Coordinates of C-alpha atoms in Angstrom, one line a residue:
X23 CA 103.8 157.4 67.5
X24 CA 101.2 157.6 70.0
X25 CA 99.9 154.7 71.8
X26 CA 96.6 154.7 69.7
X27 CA 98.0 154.6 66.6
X28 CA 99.4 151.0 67.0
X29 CA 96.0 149.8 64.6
X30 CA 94.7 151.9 61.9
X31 CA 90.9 151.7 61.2
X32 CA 89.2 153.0 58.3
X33 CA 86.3 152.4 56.5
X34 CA 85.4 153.1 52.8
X35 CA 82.4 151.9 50.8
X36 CA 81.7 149.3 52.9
X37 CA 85.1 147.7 53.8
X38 CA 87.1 148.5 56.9
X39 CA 90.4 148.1 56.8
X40 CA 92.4 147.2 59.8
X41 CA 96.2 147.9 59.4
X42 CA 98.8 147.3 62.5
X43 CA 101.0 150.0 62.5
X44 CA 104.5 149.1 64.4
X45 CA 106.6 149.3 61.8
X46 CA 109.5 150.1 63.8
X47 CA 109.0 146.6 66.0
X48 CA 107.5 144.6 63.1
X49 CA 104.3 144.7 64.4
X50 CA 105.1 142.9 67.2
X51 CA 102.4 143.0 69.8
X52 CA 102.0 144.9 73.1
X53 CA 98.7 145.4 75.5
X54 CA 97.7 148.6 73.5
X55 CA 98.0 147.1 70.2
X56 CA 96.4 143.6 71.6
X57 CA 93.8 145.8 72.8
X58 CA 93.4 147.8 69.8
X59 CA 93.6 145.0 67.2
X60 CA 90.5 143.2 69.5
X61 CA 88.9 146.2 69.6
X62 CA 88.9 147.1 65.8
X63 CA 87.9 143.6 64.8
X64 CA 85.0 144.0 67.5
X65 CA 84.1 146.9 65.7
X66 CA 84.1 146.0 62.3
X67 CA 82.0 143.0 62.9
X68 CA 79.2 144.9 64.8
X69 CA 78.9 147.7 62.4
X70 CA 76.0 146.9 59.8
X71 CA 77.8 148.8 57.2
X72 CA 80.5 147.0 57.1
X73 CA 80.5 144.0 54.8
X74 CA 84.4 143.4 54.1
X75 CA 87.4 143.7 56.0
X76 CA 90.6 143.6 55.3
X77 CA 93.7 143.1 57.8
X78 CA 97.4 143.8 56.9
X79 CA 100.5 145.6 58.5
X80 CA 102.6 148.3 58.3
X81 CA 106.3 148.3 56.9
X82 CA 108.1 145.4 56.2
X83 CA 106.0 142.7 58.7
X84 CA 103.1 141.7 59.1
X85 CA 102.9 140.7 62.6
X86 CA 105.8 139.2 64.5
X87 CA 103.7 138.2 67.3
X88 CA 104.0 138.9 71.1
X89 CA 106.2 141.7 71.7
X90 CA 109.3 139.8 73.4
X91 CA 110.6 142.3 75.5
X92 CA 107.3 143.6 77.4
X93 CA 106.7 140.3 78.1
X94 CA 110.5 139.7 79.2
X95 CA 109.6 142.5 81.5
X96 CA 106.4 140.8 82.6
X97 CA 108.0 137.8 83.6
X98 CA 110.5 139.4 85.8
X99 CA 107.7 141.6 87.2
X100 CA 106.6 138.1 88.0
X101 CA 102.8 139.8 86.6
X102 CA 99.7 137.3 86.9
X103 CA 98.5 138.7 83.6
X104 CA 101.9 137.4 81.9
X105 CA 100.2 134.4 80.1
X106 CA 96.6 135.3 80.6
X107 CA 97.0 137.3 77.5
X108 CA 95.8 134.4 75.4
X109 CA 92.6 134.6 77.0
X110 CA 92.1 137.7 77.4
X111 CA 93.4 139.0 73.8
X112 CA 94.6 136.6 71.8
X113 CA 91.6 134.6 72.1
X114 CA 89.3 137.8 71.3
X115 CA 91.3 138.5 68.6
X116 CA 91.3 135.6 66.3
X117 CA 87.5 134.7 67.4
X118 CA 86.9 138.0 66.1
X119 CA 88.2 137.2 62.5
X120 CA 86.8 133.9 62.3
X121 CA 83.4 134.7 63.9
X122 CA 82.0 137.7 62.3
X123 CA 79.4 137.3 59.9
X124 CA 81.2 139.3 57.0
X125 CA 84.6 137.6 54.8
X126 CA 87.9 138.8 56.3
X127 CA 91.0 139.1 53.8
X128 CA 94.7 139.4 55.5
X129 CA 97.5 140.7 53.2
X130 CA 100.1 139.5 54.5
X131 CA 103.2 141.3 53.6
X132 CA 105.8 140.3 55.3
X133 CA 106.5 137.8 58.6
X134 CA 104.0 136.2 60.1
X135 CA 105.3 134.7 63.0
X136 CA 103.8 133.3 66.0
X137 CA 100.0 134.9 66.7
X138 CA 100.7 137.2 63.7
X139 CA 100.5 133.7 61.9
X140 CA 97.3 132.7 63.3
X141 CA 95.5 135.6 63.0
X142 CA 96.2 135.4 58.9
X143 CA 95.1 131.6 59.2
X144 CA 91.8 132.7 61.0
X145 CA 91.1 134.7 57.6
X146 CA 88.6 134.0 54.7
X147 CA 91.3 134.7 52.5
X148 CA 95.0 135.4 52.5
X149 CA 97.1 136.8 49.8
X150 CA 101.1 137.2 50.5
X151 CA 103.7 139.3 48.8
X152 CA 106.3 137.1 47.1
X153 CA 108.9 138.6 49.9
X154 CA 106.7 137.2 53.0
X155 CA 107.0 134.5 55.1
X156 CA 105.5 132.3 58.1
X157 CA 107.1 131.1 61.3
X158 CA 105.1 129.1 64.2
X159 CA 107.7 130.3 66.4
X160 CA 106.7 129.1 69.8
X161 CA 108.6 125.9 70.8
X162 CA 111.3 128.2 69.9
X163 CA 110.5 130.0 73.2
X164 CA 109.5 126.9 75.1
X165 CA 105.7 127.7 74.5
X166 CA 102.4 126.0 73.1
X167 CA 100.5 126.9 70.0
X168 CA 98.3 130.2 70.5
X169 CA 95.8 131.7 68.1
X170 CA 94.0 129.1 67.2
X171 CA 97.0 127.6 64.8
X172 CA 96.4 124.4 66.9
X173 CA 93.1 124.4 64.5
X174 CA 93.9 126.2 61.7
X175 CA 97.2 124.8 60.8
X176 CA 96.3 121.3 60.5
X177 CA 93.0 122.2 58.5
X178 CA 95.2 124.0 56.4
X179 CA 98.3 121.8 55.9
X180 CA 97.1 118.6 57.6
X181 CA 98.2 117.1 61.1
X182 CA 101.1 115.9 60.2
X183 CA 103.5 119.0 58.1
X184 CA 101.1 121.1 61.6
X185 CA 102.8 118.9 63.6
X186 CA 106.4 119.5 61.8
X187 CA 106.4 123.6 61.3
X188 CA 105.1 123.1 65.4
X189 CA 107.8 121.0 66.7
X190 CA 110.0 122.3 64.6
X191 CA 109.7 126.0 63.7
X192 CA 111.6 127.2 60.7
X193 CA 110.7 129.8 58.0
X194 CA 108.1 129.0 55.2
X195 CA 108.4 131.5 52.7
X196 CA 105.6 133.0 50.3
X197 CA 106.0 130.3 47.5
X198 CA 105.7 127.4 50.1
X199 CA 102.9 128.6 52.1
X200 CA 100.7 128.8 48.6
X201 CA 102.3 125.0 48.0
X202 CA 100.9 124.2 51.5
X203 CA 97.7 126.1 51.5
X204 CA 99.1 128.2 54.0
X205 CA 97.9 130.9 51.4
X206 CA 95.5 130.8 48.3
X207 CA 97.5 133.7 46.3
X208 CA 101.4 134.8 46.1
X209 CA 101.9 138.6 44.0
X210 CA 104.5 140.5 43.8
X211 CA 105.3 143.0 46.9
X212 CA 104.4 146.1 44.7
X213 CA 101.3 144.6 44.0
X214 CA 99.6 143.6 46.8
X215 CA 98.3 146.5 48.1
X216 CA 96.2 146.9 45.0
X217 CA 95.5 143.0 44.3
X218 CA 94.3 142.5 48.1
X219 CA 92.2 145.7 48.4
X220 CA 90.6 144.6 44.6
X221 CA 90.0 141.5 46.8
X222 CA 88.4 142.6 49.5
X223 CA 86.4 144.8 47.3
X224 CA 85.2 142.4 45.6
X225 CA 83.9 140.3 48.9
X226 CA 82.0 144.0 50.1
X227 CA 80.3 144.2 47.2
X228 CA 78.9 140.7 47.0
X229 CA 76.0 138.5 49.0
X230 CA 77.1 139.3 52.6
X231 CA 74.6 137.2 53.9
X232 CA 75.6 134.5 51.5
X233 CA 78.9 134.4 52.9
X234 CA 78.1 134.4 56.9
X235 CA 76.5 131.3 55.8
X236 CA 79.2 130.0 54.0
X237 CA 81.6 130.9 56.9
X238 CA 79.2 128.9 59.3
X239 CA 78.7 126.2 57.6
X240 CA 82.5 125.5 57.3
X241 CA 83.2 125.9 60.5
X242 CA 80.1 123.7 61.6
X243 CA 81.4 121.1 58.9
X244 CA 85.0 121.4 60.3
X245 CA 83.8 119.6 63.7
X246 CA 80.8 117.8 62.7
X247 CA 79.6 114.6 60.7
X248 CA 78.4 114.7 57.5
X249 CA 75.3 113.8 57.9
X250 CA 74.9 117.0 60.6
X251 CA 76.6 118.8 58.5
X252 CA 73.8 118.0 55.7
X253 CA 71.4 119.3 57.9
X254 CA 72.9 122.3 58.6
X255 CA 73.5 123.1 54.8
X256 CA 70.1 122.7 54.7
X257 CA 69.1 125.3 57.4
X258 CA 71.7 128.0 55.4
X259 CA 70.7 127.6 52.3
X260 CA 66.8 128.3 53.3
X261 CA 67.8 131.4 54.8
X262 CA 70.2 132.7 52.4
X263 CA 67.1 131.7 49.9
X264 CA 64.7 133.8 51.5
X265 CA 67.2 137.2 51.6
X266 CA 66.7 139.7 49.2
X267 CA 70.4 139.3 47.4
X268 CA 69.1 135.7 46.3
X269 CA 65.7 137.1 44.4
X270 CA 67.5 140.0 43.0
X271 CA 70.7 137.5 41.7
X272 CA 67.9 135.1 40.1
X273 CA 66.4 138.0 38.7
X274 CA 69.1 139.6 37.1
X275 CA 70.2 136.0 36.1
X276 CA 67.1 135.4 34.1
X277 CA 67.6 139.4 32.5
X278 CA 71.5 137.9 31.3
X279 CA 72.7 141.4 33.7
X280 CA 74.7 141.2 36.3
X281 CA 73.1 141.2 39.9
X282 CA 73.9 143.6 41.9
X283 CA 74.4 143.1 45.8
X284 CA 72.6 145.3 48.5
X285 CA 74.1 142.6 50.9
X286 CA 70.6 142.1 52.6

């Protein structure tokens, strides 16, 4: 497999789908796919035409995280850039997912361990094959929370079962993380590839516009006061009022049809 084939990036009728493709090392991470993964995320969220995405893996993981032995390698190459891959790609990456103004769906179908578990927590959405399963990982290697799962995590599960699967990693499989909230749907592994691309569809054909604003204001509400947060709503629902998806929505409404999304 060449070196550029470590992410797969297509896009069809409005939805790119992003797809690591190490099977052979669980889609463990190294700088090419880092950089690739950034990239295609970049990509995605720039191009106008794109109103979906939807992230996944190859074979039987999602994403195992850091790759283990270029690091090991790193380490004894004594490399400044050893642990300045946060910054400069795990960082990227996850900002990528949660910033773009467009729903991102991860279909997670198999481990998700370490970043691989943060960048399916910085998703819209998440749908898991029954046979998946989540692992922090990183005290297990003597290292911090990455990814943003020192944010996600506890919005997800709360502080305190963030601070237990932290502390204490261990393996959450598919029916626990939908318990937890780790995930809002659990299929079958034969049927995810159709349930999450119906999914993500779904979210490219709809109000695009309607949900950047919907994305902002829950982040803005995730740090903020309520009463700021009030304001805000405010501010996001005149502009989604004044796009062209809203008049055409009403106006279908009022016809008994159903509208009909240009996703302007």
């Amino acid at each position: 497999m060449a070196d550029t084939d470590t992410v797969l990036y297509e896009v069809t009728d409005g939805l790119a789908t992003v797809t690591l493709n190490r099977p052979e090392a669980m889609n463990a991470l190294n700088v090419t796919a880092k950089e690739a993964l950034r990239d295609s995320l970049r990509r995605a969220a720039g191009d106008s035409q794109v109103r979906a995405v939807l992230l996944t893996g190859n074979g039987r993981a999602f994403c195992v995280g850091q790759d283990l032995k270029e690091h090991v390698a790193a380490l004894a190459a004594e490399e400044d850039d050893a642990m300045r891959t946060v910054a400069l790609h795990y960082n990227p990456i996850v900002s990528a997912i949660a910033g773009m103004r467009k729903p991102v769906v991860a279909a997670v179908n198999g481990v998700a361990a370490g970043a691989g578990f943060g960048f399916a927590l910085a998703a819209d959405y998440r749908l898991a094959a029954r046979s998946a399963s989540f692992n922090t990982a990183f005290a297990g290697i003597a290292l911090s929370a990455d990814s943003g799962l020192s944010w996600t995590l506890p919005r997800a599960v709360g502080p305190g079962r963030a601070a237990d699967l932290l502390l204490f990693p261990r393996t959450v499989d598919a029916a626990e993380a939908e318990r937890l909230g780790i995930v809002q749907r659990v299929v079958p592994d034969e049927e995810l590839p159709a349930a999450a691309l119906e999914t993500a569809r779904r979210l490219a054909e709809g109000p695009t516009l309607a949900y950047a604003a919907i994305k902002e204001s829950l982040a803005y509400a995730a740090g903020h006061p309520f009463t700021e947060t009030l304001e805000v709503e405010a501010r996001l629902q005149r502009e989604a009022g004044a796009t062209a998806d809203h008049r055409a929505a009403v106006a279908a409404f009022t016809r008994k049809e159903s509208p009909r999304f240009a996703g302007e």
